[in-house]
GROMACS .gro file of C-alpha atoms in nm:
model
  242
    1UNK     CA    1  -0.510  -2.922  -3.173
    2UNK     CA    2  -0.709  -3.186  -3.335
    3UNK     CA    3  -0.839  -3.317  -2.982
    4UNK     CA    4  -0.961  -2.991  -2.905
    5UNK     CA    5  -1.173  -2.886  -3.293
    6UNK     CA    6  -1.440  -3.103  -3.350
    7UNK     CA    7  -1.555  -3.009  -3.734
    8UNK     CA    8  -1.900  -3.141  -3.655
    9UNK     CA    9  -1.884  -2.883  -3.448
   10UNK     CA   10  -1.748  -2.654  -3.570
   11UNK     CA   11  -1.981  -2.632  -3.903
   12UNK     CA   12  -2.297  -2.644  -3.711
   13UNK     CA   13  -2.214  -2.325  -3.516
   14UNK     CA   14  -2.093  -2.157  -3.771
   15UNK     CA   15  -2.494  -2.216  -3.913
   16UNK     CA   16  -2.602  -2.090  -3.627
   17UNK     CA   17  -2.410  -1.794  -3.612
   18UNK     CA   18  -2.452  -1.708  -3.990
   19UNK     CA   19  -2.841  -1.758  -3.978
   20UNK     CA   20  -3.028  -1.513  -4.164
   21UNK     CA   21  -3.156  -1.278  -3.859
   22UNK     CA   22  -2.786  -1.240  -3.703
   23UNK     CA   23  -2.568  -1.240  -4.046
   24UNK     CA   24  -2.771  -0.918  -4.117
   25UNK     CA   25  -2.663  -0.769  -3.757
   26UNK     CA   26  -2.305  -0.891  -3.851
   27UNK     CA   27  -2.318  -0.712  -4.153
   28UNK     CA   28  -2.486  -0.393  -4.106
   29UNK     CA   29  -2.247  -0.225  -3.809
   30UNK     CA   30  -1.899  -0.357  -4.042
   31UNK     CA   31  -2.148  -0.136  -4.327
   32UNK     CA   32  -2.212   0.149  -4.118
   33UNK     CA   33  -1.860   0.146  -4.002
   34UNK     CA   34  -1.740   0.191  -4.396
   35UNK     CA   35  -2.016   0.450  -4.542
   36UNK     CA   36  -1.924   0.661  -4.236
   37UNK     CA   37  -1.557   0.611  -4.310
   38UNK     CA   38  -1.616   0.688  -4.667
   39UNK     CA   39  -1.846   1.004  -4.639
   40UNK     CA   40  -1.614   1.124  -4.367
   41UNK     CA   41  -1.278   1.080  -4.627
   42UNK     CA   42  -1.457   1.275  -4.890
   43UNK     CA   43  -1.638   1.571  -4.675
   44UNK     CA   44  -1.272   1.619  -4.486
   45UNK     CA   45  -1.045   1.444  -4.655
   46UNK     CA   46  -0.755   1.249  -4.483
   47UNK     CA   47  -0.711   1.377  -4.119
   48UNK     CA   48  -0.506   1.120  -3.867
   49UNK     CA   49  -0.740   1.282  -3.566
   50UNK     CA   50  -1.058   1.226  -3.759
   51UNK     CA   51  -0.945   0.830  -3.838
   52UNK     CA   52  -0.858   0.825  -3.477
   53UNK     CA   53  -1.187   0.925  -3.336
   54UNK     CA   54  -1.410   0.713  -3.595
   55UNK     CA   55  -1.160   0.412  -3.558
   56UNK     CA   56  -1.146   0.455  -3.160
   57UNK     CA   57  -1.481   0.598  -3.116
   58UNK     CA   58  -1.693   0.345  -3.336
   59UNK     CA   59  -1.502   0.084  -3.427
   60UNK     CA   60  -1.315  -0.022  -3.100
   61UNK     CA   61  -1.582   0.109  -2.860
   62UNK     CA   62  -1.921  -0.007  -3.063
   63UNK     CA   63  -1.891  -0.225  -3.322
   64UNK     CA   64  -1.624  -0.461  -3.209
   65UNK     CA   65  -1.797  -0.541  -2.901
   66UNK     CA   66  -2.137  -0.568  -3.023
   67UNK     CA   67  -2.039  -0.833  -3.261
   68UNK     CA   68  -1.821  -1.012  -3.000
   69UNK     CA   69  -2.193  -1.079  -2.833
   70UNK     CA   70  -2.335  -1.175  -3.115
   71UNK     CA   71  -2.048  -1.427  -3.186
   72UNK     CA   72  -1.967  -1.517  -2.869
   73UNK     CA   73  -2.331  -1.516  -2.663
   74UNK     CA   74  -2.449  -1.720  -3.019
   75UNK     CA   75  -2.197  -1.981  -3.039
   76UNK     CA   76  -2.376  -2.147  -2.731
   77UNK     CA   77  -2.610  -1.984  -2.581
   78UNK     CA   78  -2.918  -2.054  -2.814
   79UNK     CA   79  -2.855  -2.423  -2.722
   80UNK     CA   80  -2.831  -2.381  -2.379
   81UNK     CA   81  -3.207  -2.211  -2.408
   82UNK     CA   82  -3.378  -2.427  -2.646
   83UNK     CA   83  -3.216  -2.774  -2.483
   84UNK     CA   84  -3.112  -2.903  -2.808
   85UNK     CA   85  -2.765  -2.864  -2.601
   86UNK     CA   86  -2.842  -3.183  -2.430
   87UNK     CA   87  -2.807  -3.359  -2.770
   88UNK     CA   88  -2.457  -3.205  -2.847
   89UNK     CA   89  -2.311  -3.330  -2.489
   90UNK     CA   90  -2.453  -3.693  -2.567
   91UNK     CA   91  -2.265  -3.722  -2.835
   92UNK     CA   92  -1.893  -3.869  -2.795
   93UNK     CA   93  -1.673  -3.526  -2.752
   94UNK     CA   94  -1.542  -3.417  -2.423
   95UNK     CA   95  -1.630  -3.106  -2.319
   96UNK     CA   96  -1.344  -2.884  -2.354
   97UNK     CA   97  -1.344  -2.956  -2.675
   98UNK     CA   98  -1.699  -2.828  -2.743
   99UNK     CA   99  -1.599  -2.516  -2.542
  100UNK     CA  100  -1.323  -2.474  -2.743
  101UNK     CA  101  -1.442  -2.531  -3.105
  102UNK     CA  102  -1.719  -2.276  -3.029
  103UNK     CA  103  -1.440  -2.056  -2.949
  104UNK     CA  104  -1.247  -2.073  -3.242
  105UNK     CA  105  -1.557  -2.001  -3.467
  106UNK     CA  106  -1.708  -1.741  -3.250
  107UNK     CA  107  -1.316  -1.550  -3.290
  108UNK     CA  108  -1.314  -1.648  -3.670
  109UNK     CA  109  -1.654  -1.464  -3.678
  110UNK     CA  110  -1.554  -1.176  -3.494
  111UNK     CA  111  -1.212  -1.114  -3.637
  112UNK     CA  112  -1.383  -1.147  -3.972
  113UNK     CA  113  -1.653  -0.908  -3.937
  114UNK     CA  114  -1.487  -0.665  -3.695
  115UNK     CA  115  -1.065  -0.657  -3.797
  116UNK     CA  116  -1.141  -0.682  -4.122
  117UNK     CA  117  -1.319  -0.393  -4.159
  118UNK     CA  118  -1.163  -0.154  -3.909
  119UNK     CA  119  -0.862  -0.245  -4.117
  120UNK     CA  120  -1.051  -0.111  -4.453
  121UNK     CA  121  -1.214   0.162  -4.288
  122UNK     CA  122  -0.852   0.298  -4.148
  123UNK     CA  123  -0.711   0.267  -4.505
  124UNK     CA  124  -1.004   0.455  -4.648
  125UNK     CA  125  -0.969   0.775  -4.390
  126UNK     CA  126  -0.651   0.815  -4.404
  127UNK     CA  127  -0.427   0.604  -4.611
  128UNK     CA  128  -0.317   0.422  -4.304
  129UNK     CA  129  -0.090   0.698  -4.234
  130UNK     CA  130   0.124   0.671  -3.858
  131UNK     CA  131   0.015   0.283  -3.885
  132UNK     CA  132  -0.383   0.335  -3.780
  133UNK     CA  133  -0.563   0.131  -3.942
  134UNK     CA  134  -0.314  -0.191  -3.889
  135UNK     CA  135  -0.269  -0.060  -3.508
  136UNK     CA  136  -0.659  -0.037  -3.475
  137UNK     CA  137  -0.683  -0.370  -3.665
  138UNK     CA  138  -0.456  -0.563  -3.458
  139UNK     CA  139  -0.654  -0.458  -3.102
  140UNK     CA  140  -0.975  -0.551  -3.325
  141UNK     CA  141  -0.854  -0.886  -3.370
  142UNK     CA  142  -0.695  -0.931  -2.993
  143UNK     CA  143  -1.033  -0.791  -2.806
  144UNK     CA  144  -1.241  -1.007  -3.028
  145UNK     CA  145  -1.039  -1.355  -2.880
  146UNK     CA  146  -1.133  -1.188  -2.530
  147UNK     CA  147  -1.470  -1.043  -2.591
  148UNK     CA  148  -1.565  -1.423  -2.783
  149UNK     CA  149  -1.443  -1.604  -2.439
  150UNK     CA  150  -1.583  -1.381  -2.199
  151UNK     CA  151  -1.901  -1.382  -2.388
  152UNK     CA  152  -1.889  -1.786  -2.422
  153UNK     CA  153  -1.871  -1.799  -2.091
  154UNK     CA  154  -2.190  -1.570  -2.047
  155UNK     CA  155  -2.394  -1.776  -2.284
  156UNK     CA  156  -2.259  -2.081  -2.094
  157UNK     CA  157  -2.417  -1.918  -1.779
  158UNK     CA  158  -2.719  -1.716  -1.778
  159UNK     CA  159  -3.025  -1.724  -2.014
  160UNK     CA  160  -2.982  -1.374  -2.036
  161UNK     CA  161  -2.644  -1.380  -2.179
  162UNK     CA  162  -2.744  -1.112  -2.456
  163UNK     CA  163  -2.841  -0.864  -2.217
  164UNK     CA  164  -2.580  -0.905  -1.979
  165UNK     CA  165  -2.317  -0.853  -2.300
  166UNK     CA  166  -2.477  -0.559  -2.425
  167UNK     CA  167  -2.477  -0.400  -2.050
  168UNK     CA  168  -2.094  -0.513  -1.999
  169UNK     CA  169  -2.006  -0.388  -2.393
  170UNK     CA  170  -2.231  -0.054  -2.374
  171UNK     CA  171  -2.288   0.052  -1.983
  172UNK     CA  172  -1.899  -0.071  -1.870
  173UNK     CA  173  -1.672  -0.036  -2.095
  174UNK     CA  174  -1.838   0.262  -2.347
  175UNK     CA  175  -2.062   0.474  -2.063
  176UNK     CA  176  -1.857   0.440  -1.735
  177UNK     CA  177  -1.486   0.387  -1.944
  178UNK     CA  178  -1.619   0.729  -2.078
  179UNK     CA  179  -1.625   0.894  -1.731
  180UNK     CA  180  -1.444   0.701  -1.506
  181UNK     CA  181  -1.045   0.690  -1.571
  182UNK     CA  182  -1.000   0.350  -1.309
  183UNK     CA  183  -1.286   0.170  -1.505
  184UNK     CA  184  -1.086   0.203  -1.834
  185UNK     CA  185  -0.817  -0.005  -1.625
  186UNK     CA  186  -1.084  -0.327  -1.660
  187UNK     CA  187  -1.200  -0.292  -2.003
  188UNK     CA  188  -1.077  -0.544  -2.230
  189UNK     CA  189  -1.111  -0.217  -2.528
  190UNK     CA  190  -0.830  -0.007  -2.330
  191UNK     CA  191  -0.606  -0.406  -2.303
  192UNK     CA  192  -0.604  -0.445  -2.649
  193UNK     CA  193  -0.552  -0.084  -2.701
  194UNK     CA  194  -0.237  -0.147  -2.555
  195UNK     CA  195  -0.103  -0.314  -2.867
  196UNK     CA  196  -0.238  -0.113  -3.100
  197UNK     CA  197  -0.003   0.211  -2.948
  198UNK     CA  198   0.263  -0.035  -2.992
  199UNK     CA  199   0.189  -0.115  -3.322
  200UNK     CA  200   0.091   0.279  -3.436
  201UNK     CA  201   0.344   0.542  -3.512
  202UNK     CA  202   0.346   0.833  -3.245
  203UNK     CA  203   0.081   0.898  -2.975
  204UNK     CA  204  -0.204   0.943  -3.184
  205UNK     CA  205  -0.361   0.586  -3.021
  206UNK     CA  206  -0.334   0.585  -2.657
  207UNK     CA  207  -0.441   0.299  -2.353
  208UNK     CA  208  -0.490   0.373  -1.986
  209UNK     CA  209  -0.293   0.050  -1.961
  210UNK     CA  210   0.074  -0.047  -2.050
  211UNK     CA  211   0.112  -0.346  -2.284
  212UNK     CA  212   0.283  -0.598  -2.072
  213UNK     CA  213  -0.014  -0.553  -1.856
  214UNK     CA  214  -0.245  -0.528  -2.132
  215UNK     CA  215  -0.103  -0.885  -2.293
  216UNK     CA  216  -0.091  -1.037  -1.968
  217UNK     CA  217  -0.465  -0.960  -1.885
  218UNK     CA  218  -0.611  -1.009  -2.214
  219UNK     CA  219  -0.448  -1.381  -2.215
  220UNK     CA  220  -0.572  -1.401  -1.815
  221UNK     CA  221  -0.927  -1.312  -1.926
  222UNK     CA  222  -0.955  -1.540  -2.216
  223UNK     CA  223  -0.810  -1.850  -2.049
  224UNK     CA  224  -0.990  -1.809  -1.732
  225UNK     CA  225  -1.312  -1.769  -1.906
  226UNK     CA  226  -1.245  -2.050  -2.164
  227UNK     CA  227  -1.141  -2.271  -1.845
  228UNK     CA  228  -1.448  -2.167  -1.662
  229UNK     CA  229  -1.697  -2.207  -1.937
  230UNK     CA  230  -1.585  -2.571  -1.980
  231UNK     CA  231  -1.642  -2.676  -1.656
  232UNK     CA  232  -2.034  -2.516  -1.668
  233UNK     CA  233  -2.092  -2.723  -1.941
  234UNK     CA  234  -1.972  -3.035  -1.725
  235UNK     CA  235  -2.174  -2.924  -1.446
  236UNK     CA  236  -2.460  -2.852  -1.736
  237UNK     CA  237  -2.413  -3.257  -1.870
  238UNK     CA  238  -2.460  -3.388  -1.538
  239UNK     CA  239  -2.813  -3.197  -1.446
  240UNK     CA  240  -2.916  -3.313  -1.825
  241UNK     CA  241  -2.833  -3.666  -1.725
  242UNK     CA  242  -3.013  -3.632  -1.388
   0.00000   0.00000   0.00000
């Protein structure tokens, strides 16, 4: 493990990703997230449909995504666009191991500012009653490993790594998972989903996709973008060097 953290790193994108301008983003949608929760527990009281919709709805669909781009589009891609990323690969530390550092801290942020939460929020609407709020925590934290290495990879690629985040988190999984049952199929949301109707008592949480297929595509997904985002960053290095 310690061939693949560098703590150099590791503490300089956590800076970046905890700058002033997106630590307020970061913590104004977990906010939102709990004043709705609250408001909603005293107006109605605890209701396992209500959590379900405001867990499902907001948390899963919104926030957790949102702050995967910020995490994972961060962790790199400001680097990438300023060149100050041709400093990091002089240094002595292969390349996976830059990839994969960023990883780990763009997850840490994620889970932090997204599982976290959703886990408070679900305890706040309804007790956790039927397992909600750990079932809705749980596919928090296992989308936000996926959504950090997909959006890695994006930063890793394109300038416009931001945008094409917020289209993939917004327009695909949130506007066309809305309306189109197959495209709920590819949405790392319904994947991680998966676990949190195992984890949740009866059918209140549901997934368009069964869990061994849900585990086995989340794990696909992160690898293959972790794998691929590594060796852009080699090909990266050697048009620095030329």
């Amino acid at each position: 493990m310690s061939s693949l953290y560098h703590p150099t790193v590791a503490r300089l994108t956590y800076r970046a990703l905890l700058g002033r301008r997106r630590a307020l983003i970061l913590f104004t949608l977990p906010g939102l997230l709990l004043i709705i929760s609250l408001a909603v527990r005293l107006l109605t009281g605890a209701d396992d449909d209500t959590a379900d919709a405001i867990l499902g709805g907001f948390a899963m669909a919104t926030m957790v995504p949102l702050i995967g781009v910020i995490a994972g589009t961060g962790a790199i891609g400001p680097e990438i666009d300023d060149g100050s990323v041709i400093y990091l690969l002089a240094k002595p530390v292969k390349r996976p191991t830059i990839i994969v550092t960023k990883l780990i801290v763009a997850i840490g942020v994620t889970v932090a500012f997204s599982a976290i939460p959703t886990l408070l929020a679900g305890f706040v609407l309804n007790g956790n009653a039927n397992q909600l709020a750990v079932g809705y925590a749980v596919a928090a934290a296992v989308a936000s490993v996926a959504y950090s290495a997909v959006f890695l990879l994006l930063g890793t690629v394109t300038r416009h790594a931001v945008i094409a985040g917020l289209v993939y988190a917004l327009v695909w999984e949130t506007f066309f998972g809305s309306l189109v049952a197959g495209a709920r199929k590819l949405s790392v949301q319904q994947w991680a989903l998966a676990l949190a109707q195992k984890v949740a008592d009866g059918d209140v949480i549901t997934s368009d996709v069964g869990l061994v297929t849900g585990v086995i595509l989340l794990l696909a997904v992160t690898v293959g973008a972790t794998w691929y985002a590594g060796r852009k960053l080699r090909t990266l290095t050697l048009a620095g060097e030329e």
